[in-house]
PDB file of C-alpha atoms in Angstrom:
ATOM      1  CA  MET N   2     -10.881 -10.005  63.058  1.00 45.00           C
ATOM      2  CA  THR N   3     -13.399  -8.693  60.523  1.00 45.00           C
ATOM      3  CA  LEU N   4     -10.988  -5.926  59.512  1.00 44.00           C
ATOM      4  CA  HIS N   5      -8.266  -8.513  58.962  1.00 41.00           C
ATOM      5  CA  CYS N   6     -10.682 -10.657  56.915  1.00 38.00           C
ATOM      6  CA  ARG N   7     -11.666  -7.666  54.796  1.00 45.00           C
ATOM      7  CA  ILE N   8      -8.031  -6.773  54.121  1.00 48.00           C
ATOM      8  CA  VAL N   9      -7.284 -10.371  53.072  1.00 37.00           C
ATOM      9  CA  THR N  10     -10.363 -10.404  50.823  1.00 40.00           C
ATOM     10  CA  VAL N  11      -9.412  -7.086  49.199  1.00 40.00           C
ATOM     11  CA  ALA N  12      -5.798  -8.230  48.728  1.00 40.00           C
ATOM     12  CA  ALA N  13      -6.940 -11.510  47.167  1.00 37.00           C
ATOM     13  CA  GLY N  14      -9.325  -9.649  44.883  1.00 40.00           C
ATOM     14  CA  LEU N  15      -6.603  -7.244  43.779  1.00 40.00           C
ATOM     15  CA  SER N  16      -4.195 -10.099  43.096  1.00 39.00           C
ATOM     16  CA  LEU N  17      -6.843 -11.819  40.972  1.00 36.00           C
ATOM     17  CA  LEU N  18      -7.346  -8.603  39.005  1.00 42.00           C
ATOM     18  CA  ALA N  19      -3.608  -8.333  38.426  1.00 40.00           C
ATOM     19  CA  VAL N  20      -3.345 -11.763  36.788  1.00 38.00           C
ATOM     20  CA  PRO N  21      -5.626 -11.004  33.810  1.00 44.00           C
ATOM     21  CA  ALA N  22      -3.906  -7.641  33.330  1.00 50.00           C
ATOM     22  CA  GLN N  23      -0.533  -9.380  33.067  1.00 47.00           C
ATOM     23  CA  ALA N  24      -1.990 -11.984  30.732  1.00 50.00           C
ATOM     24  CA  GLN N  25      -3.544  -9.166  28.662  1.00 80.00           C
ATOM     25  CA  TRP N  26      -0.153  -7.453  28.246  1.00 85.00           C
ATOM     26  CA  ARG N  27       1.419 -10.751  27.234  1.00 88.00           C
ATOM     27  CA  GLN N  28      -1.339 -11.099  24.626  1.00 88.00           C
ATOM     28  CA  CYS N  29      -0.665  -7.505  23.577  1.00 88.00           C
ATOM     29  CA  ALA N  30       3.050  -8.242  23.101  1.00 91.00           C
ATOM     30  CA  ASP N  31       2.240 -11.429  21.180  1.00 92.00           C
ATOM     31  CA  GLY N  32      -0.274  -9.524  19.064  1.00 90.00           C
ATOM     32  CA  LEU N  33       2.310  -6.861  18.268  1.00 92.00           C
ATOM     33  CA  ASP N  34       4.774  -9.580  17.217  1.00 94.00           C
ATOM     34  CA  ALA N  35       2.107 -11.077  14.955  1.00 93.00           C
ATOM     35  CA  LEU N  36       1.357  -7.596  13.584  1.00 92.00           C
ATOM     36  CA  ARG N  37       5.050  -7.051  12.854  1.00 95.00           C
ATOM     37  CA  ALA N  38       5.198 -10.359  10.969  1.00 94.00           C
ATOM     38  CA  ALA N  39       1.992  -9.583   9.048  1.00 93.00           C
ATOM     39  CA  ALA N  40       3.300  -6.121   8.144  1.00 93.00           C
ATOM     40  CA  ALA N  41       6.598  -7.608   6.957  1.00 95.00           C
ATOM     41  CA  GLU N  42       4.736 -10.114   4.789  1.00 95.00           C
ATOM     42  CA  ALA N  43       2.508  -7.366   3.359  1.00 92.00           C
ATOM     43  CA  ASN N  44       5.603  -5.277   2.662  1.00 94.00           C
ATOM     44  CA  GLY N  45       7.274  -8.199   0.893  1.00 95.00           C
ATOM     45  CA  THR N  46       4.159  -8.874  -1.158  1.00 93.00           C
ATOM     46  CA  SER N  47       3.901  -5.218  -2.169  1.00 90.00           C
ATOM     47  CA  GLY N  48       7.552  -5.226  -3.202  1.00 93.00           C
ATOM     48  CA  ALA N  49       7.067  -8.398  -5.235  1.00 93.00           C
ATOM     49  CA  ILE N  50       4.052  -6.893  -7.005  1.00 89.00           C
ATOM     50  CA  ALA N  51       5.966  -3.701  -7.785  1.00 90.00           C
ATOM     51  CA  SER N  52       8.843  -5.769  -9.173  1.00 92.00           C
ATOM     52  CA  LEU N  53       6.500  -7.865 -11.310  1.00 89.00           C
ATOM     53  CA  GLU N  54       4.774  -4.729 -12.616  1.00 89.00           C
ATOM     54  CA  ALA N  55       8.155  -3.321 -13.664  1.00 90.00           C
ATOM     55  CA  ALA N  56       9.088  -6.642 -15.287  1.00 91.00           C
ATOM     56  CA  LEU N  57       5.773  -6.699 -17.142  1.00 87.00           C
ATOM     57  CA  VAL N  58       6.427  -3.238 -18.588  1.00 89.00           C
ATOM     58  CA  GLU N  59       9.955  -4.290 -19.552  1.00 92.00           C
ATOM     59  CA  ASN N  60       8.659  -7.475 -21.202  1.00 91.00           C
ATOM     60  CA  ARG N  61       6.057  -5.487 -23.127  1.00 89.00           C
ATOM     61  CA  ASP N  62       8.754  -3.073 -24.299  1.00 90.00           C
ATOM     62  CA  ASP N  63      10.987  -5.991 -25.350  1.00 89.00           C
ATOM     63  CA  HIS N  64       8.141  -7.433 -27.404  1.00 87.00           C
ATOM     64  CA  THR N  65       7.414  -4.047 -28.987  1.00 88.00           C
ATOM     65  CA  ARG N  66      11.086  -3.630 -29.955  1.00 86.00           C
ATOM     66  CA  CYS N  67      11.152  -7.164 -31.333  1.00 83.00           C
ATOM     67  CA  MET N  68       8.059  -6.526 -33.450  1.00 82.00           C
ATOM     68  CA  GLN N  69       9.569  -3.289 -34.742  1.00 83.00           C
ATOM     69  CA  ASP N  70      12.821  -5.089 -35.607  1.00 78.00           C
ATOM     70  CA  LEU N  71      10.863  -7.811 -37.356  1.00 75.00           C
ATOM     71  CA  GLU N  72       8.870  -5.239 -39.332  1.00 75.00           C
ATOM     72  CA  VAL N  73      12.065  -3.475 -40.392  1.00 71.00           C
ATOM     73  CA  PHE N  74      13.509  -6.823 -41.455  1.00 69.00           C
ATOM     74  CA  ARG N  75      10.406  -7.655 -43.479  1.00 66.00           C
ATOM     75  CA  ILE N  76      10.657  -4.313 -45.270  1.00 68.00           C
ATOM     76  CA  ASP N  77      14.377  -4.518 -46.013  1.00 66.00           C
ATOM     77  CA  ARG N  78      15.748  -8.043 -45.633  1.00 63.00           C
ATOM     78  CA  GLU N  79      19.193  -7.292 -47.014  1.00 62.00           C
ATOM     79  CA  THR N  80      20.293  -4.352 -44.844  1.00 63.00           C
ATOM     80  CA  SER N  81      18.337  -4.994 -41.661  1.00 59.00           C
ATOM     81  CA  PRO N  82      20.482  -6.214 -38.750  1.00 61.00           C
ATOM     82  CA  ILE N  83      18.094  -8.679 -37.119  1.00 62.00           C
ATOM     83  CA  ARG N  84      19.009 -11.346 -34.655  1.00 60.00           C
ATOM     84  CA  GLU N  85      18.746 -14.922 -35.848  1.00 60.00           C
ATOM     85  CA  ALA N  86      16.576 -15.880 -32.850  1.00 57.00           C
ATOM     86  CA  VAL N  87      14.025 -13.198 -33.729  1.00 59.00           C
ATOM     87  CA  LEU N  88      13.975 -14.365 -37.317  1.00 60.00           C
ATOM     88  CA  ARG N  89      13.382 -17.947 -36.129  1.00 63.00           C
ATOM     89  CA  ASP N  90      10.586 -17.483 -33.628  1.00 71.00           C
ATOM     90  CA  GLY N  91       8.987 -14.200 -34.753  1.00 70.00           C
ATOM     91  CA  CYS N  92       9.023 -12.683 -31.224  1.00 80.00           C
ATOM     92  CA  ASN N  93       7.219 -15.664 -29.676  1.00 84.00           C
ATOM     93  CA  GLN N  94       9.764 -15.808 -26.839  1.00 85.00           C
ATOM     94  CA  GLN N  95       8.895 -12.242 -25.792  1.00 85.00           C
ATOM     95  CA  VAL N  96       5.182 -13.035 -25.893  1.00 86.00           C
ATOM     96  CA  GLN N  97       5.686 -16.130 -23.723  1.00 90.00           C
ATOM     97  CA  THR N  98       7.823 -14.199 -21.230  1.00 91.00           C
ATOM     98  CA  TYR N  99       5.194 -11.464 -21.049  1.00 89.00           C
ATOM     99  CA  ARG N 100       2.369 -13.952 -20.467  1.00 90.00           C
ATOM    100  CA  THR N 101       4.334 -15.794 -17.784  1.00 93.00           C
ATOM    101  CA  THR N 102       5.055 -12.544 -15.958  1.00 91.00           C
ATOM    102  CA  GLU N 103       1.421 -11.507 -16.326  1.00 89.00           C
ATOM    103  CA  ARG N 104       0.245 -14.795 -14.754  1.00 91.00           C
ATOM    104  CA  ARG N 105       2.725 -14.410 -11.889  1.00 93.00           C
ATOM    105  CA  LEU N 106       1.544 -10.832 -11.316  1.00 88.00           C
ATOM    106  CA  THR N 107      -2.117 -11.882 -11.295  1.00 89.00           C
ATOM    107  CA  SER N 108      -1.359 -14.668  -8.837  1.00 91.00           C
ATOM    108  CA  GLU N 109       0.605 -12.329  -6.563  1.00 91.00           C
ATOM    109  CA  VAL N 110      -2.171  -9.715  -6.599  1.00 87.00           C
ATOM    110  CA  GLU N 111      -4.704 -12.403  -5.638  1.00 90.00           C
ATOM    111  CA  ARG N 112      -2.410 -13.553  -2.825  1.00 91.00           C
ATOM    112  CA  ALA N 113      -2.038  -9.951  -1.665  1.00 90.00           C
ATOM    113  CA  GLY N 114      -5.733  -9.894  -0.783  1.00 89.00           C
ATOM    114  CA  SER N 115      -5.282 -12.626   1.813  1.00 92.00           C
ATOM    115  CA  VAL N 116      -2.050 -11.048   3.059  1.00 92.00           C
ATOM    116  CA  PHE N 117      -3.766  -7.709   3.633  1.00 90.00           C
ATOM    117  CA  ARG N 118      -6.756  -9.403   5.277  1.00 90.00           C
ATOM    118  CA  ALA N 119      -4.298 -11.103   7.659  1.00 92.00           C
ATOM    119  CA  LEU N 120      -2.710  -7.712   8.339  1.00 90.00           C
ATOM    120  CA  ALA N 121      -6.117  -6.199   9.109  1.00 88.00           C
ATOM    121  CA  ALA N 122      -6.907  -9.123  11.434  1.00 89.00           C
ATOM    122  CA  ALA N 123      -3.574  -8.606  13.215  1.00 90.00           C
ATOM    123  CA  VAL N 124      -4.404  -4.919  13.695  1.00 88.00           C
ATOM    124  CA  GLN N 125      -7.783  -5.860  15.174  1.00 87.00           C
ATOM    125  CA  ALA N 126      -6.152  -8.424  17.485  1.00 87.00           C
ATOM    126  CA  VAL N 127      -3.720  -5.782  18.754  1.00 87.00           C
ATOM    127  CA  GLU N 128      -6.576  -3.349  19.308  1.00 84.00           C
ATOM    128  CA  LEU N 129      -8.407  -5.946  21.400  1.00 85.00           C
ATOM    129  CA  SER N 130      -5.480  -7.288  23.390  1.00 86.00           C
ATOM    130  CA  CYS N 131      -3.773  -3.932  23.981  1.00 85.00           C
ATOM    131  CA  GLN N 132      -7.069  -2.080  24.499  1.00 81.00           C
ATOM    132  CA  TYR N 133      -5.887   0.682  22.170  1.00 78.00           C
ATOM    133  CA  PRO N 134      -7.922   1.813  19.137  1.00 76.00           C
ATOM    134  CA  LEU N 135      -5.277   1.956  16.393  1.00 75.00           C
ATOM    135  CA  ALA N 136      -7.801   2.657  13.640  1.00 67.00           C
ATOM    136  CA  ALA N 137      -8.975   5.790  15.451  1.00 61.00           C
ATOM    137  CA  TYR N 138      -5.593   7.376  14.721  1.00 62.00           C
ATOM    138  CA  ALA N 139      -5.424   6.441  11.045  1.00 57.00           C
ATOM    139  CA  PRO N 140      -5.571   9.417   8.688  1.00 54.00           C
ATOM    140  CA  ALA N 141      -8.999   9.965   7.208  1.00 49.00           C
ATOM    141  CA  GLU N 142      -9.241   9.590   3.453  1.00 50.00           C
ATOM    142  CA  PRO N 143     -11.062  12.318   1.585  1.00 46.00           C
ATOM    143  CA  PRO N 144     -14.156  11.134  -0.283  1.00 46.00           C
ATOM    144  CA  ALA N 145     -13.277   9.555  -3.616  1.00 50.00           C
ATOM    145  CA  GLY N 146     -13.524  11.949  -6.515  1.00 53.00           C
ATOM    146  CA  SER N 147     -14.001  15.011  -4.318  1.00 65.00           C
ATOM    147  CA  ALA N 148     -10.772  16.749  -5.358  1.00 74.00           C
ATOM    148  CA  SER N 149      -9.635  17.505  -8.876  1.00 83.00           C
ATOM    149  CA  PRO N 150      -6.368  15.959 -10.089  1.00 85.00           C
ATOM    150  CA  ALA N 151      -4.773  19.427 -10.027  1.00 85.00           C
ATOM    151  CA  CYS N 152      -5.867  19.855  -6.411  1.00 86.00           C
ATOM    152  CA  GLU N 153      -4.555  16.413  -5.459  1.00 84.00           C
ATOM    153  CA  ARG N 154      -1.181  17.181  -7.089  1.00 84.00           C
ATOM    154  CA  PHE N 155      -1.038  20.573  -5.392  1.00 83.00           C
ATOM    155  CA  LEU N 156      -1.848  19.218  -1.929  1.00 82.00           C
ATOM    156  CA  GLY N 157       0.268  16.093  -2.393  1.00 78.00           C
ATOM    157  CA  SER N 158       3.366  18.146  -3.152  1.00 78.00           C
ATOM    158  CA  ARG N 159       2.969  20.240   0.009  1.00 76.00           C
ATOM    159  CA  PRO N 160       2.315  17.983   2.996  1.00 71.00           C
ATOM    160  CA  GLY N 161       2.191  19.788   6.324  1.00 68.00           C
ATOM    161  CA  VAL N 162       1.949  23.310   4.879  1.00 70.00           C
ATOM    162  CA  PRO N 163      -0.483  25.519   6.839  1.00 72.00           C
ATOM    163  CA  ILE N 164      -3.787  26.273   5.096  1.00 78.00           C
ATOM    164  CA  GLU N 165      -3.071  30.024   5.002  1.00 75.00           C
ATOM    165  CA  SER N 166       0.152  29.403   3.067  1.00 75.00           C
ATOM    166  CA  LEU N 167      -1.625  26.960   0.769  1.00 79.00           C
ATOM    167  CA  ARG N 168      -4.181  29.648  -0.101  1.00 80.00           C
ATOM    168  CA  VAL N 169      -1.374  32.011  -1.163  1.00 81.00           C
ATOM    169  CA  LEU N 170       0.509  29.361  -3.153  1.00 82.00           C
ATOM    170  CA  CYS N 171      -2.613  27.954  -4.771  1.00 84.00           C
ATOM    171  CA  THR N 172      -3.367  31.002  -6.903  1.00 83.00           C
ATOM    172  CA  ALA N 173      -0.046  30.585  -8.704  1.00 82.00           C
ATOM    173  CA  GLU N 174      -1.105  27.159  -9.971  1.00 85.00           C
ATOM    174  CA  MET N 175      -4.904  27.270 -10.224  1.00 87.00           C
ATOM    175  CA  THR N 176      -7.702  29.733 -10.751  1.00 89.00           C
ATOM    176  CA  ALA N 177      -9.412  31.332  -7.749  1.00 87.00           C
ATOM    177  CA  GLU N 178     -12.448  29.077  -8.257  1.00 88.00           C
ATOM    178  CA  GLU N 179     -10.285  25.950  -8.380  1.00 88.00           C
ATOM    179  CA  CYS N 180      -8.441  27.063  -5.240  1.00 86.00           C
ATOM    180  CA  ALA N 181     -11.738  27.638  -3.430  1.00 85.00           C
ATOM    181  CA  ALA N 182     -12.966  24.191  -4.473  1.00 86.00           C
ATOM    182  CA  CYS N 183      -9.663  22.612  -3.458  1.00 85.00           C
ATOM    183  CA  LEU N 184      -9.061  24.376  -0.135  1.00 82.00           C
ATOM    184  CA  GLY N 185     -12.525  25.556   0.799  1.00 81.00           C
ATOM    185  CA  GLU N 186     -13.621  29.136   1.225  1.00 75.00           C
ATOM    186  CA  PRO N 187     -11.376  31.269   3.450  1.00 72.00           C
ATOM    187  CA  PRO N 188     -12.944  32.359   6.744  1.00 65.00           C
ATOM    188  CA  ASP N 189     -14.017  36.007   6.840  1.00 58.00           C
TER     189      ASP N 189
END
């Protein structure tokens, strides 16, 4: 009878342990869905910022061209082919378009902060619910300012190349001292 009671107690205990594990995996799946949504939103925000940055550069260039056209017109009013709209508003439309785009970009960059905080929170939630340390597998960033721009360009253009090959290739682009600073001293 005691053996039967012990078996029932152990079975009940194991079934109770199984319930939280199932609930944990459901939370893990839900967390991964939330992470996917947060990553998609962060991706969309990054794309919007990149688009606004490109538009800002284009608007600045439009204003610069307008000002140059206006200057040419002021120098030679009779032969300068200037648009009537430019003559009327003196490039004010380009300035307004630039400022509007600049405000939208600033607003989107501010919003990106909260989007990326939500993404970081989703990563932490997945780590907790899935019991898997995602951040432990993130690539380590080198200390800021530790590599020269030439070194960063050199290494950035050759991802995955073994260090021995990098040492050989490096001397074609940098001095021996720069290579040593970039790649470290070779082992003896």
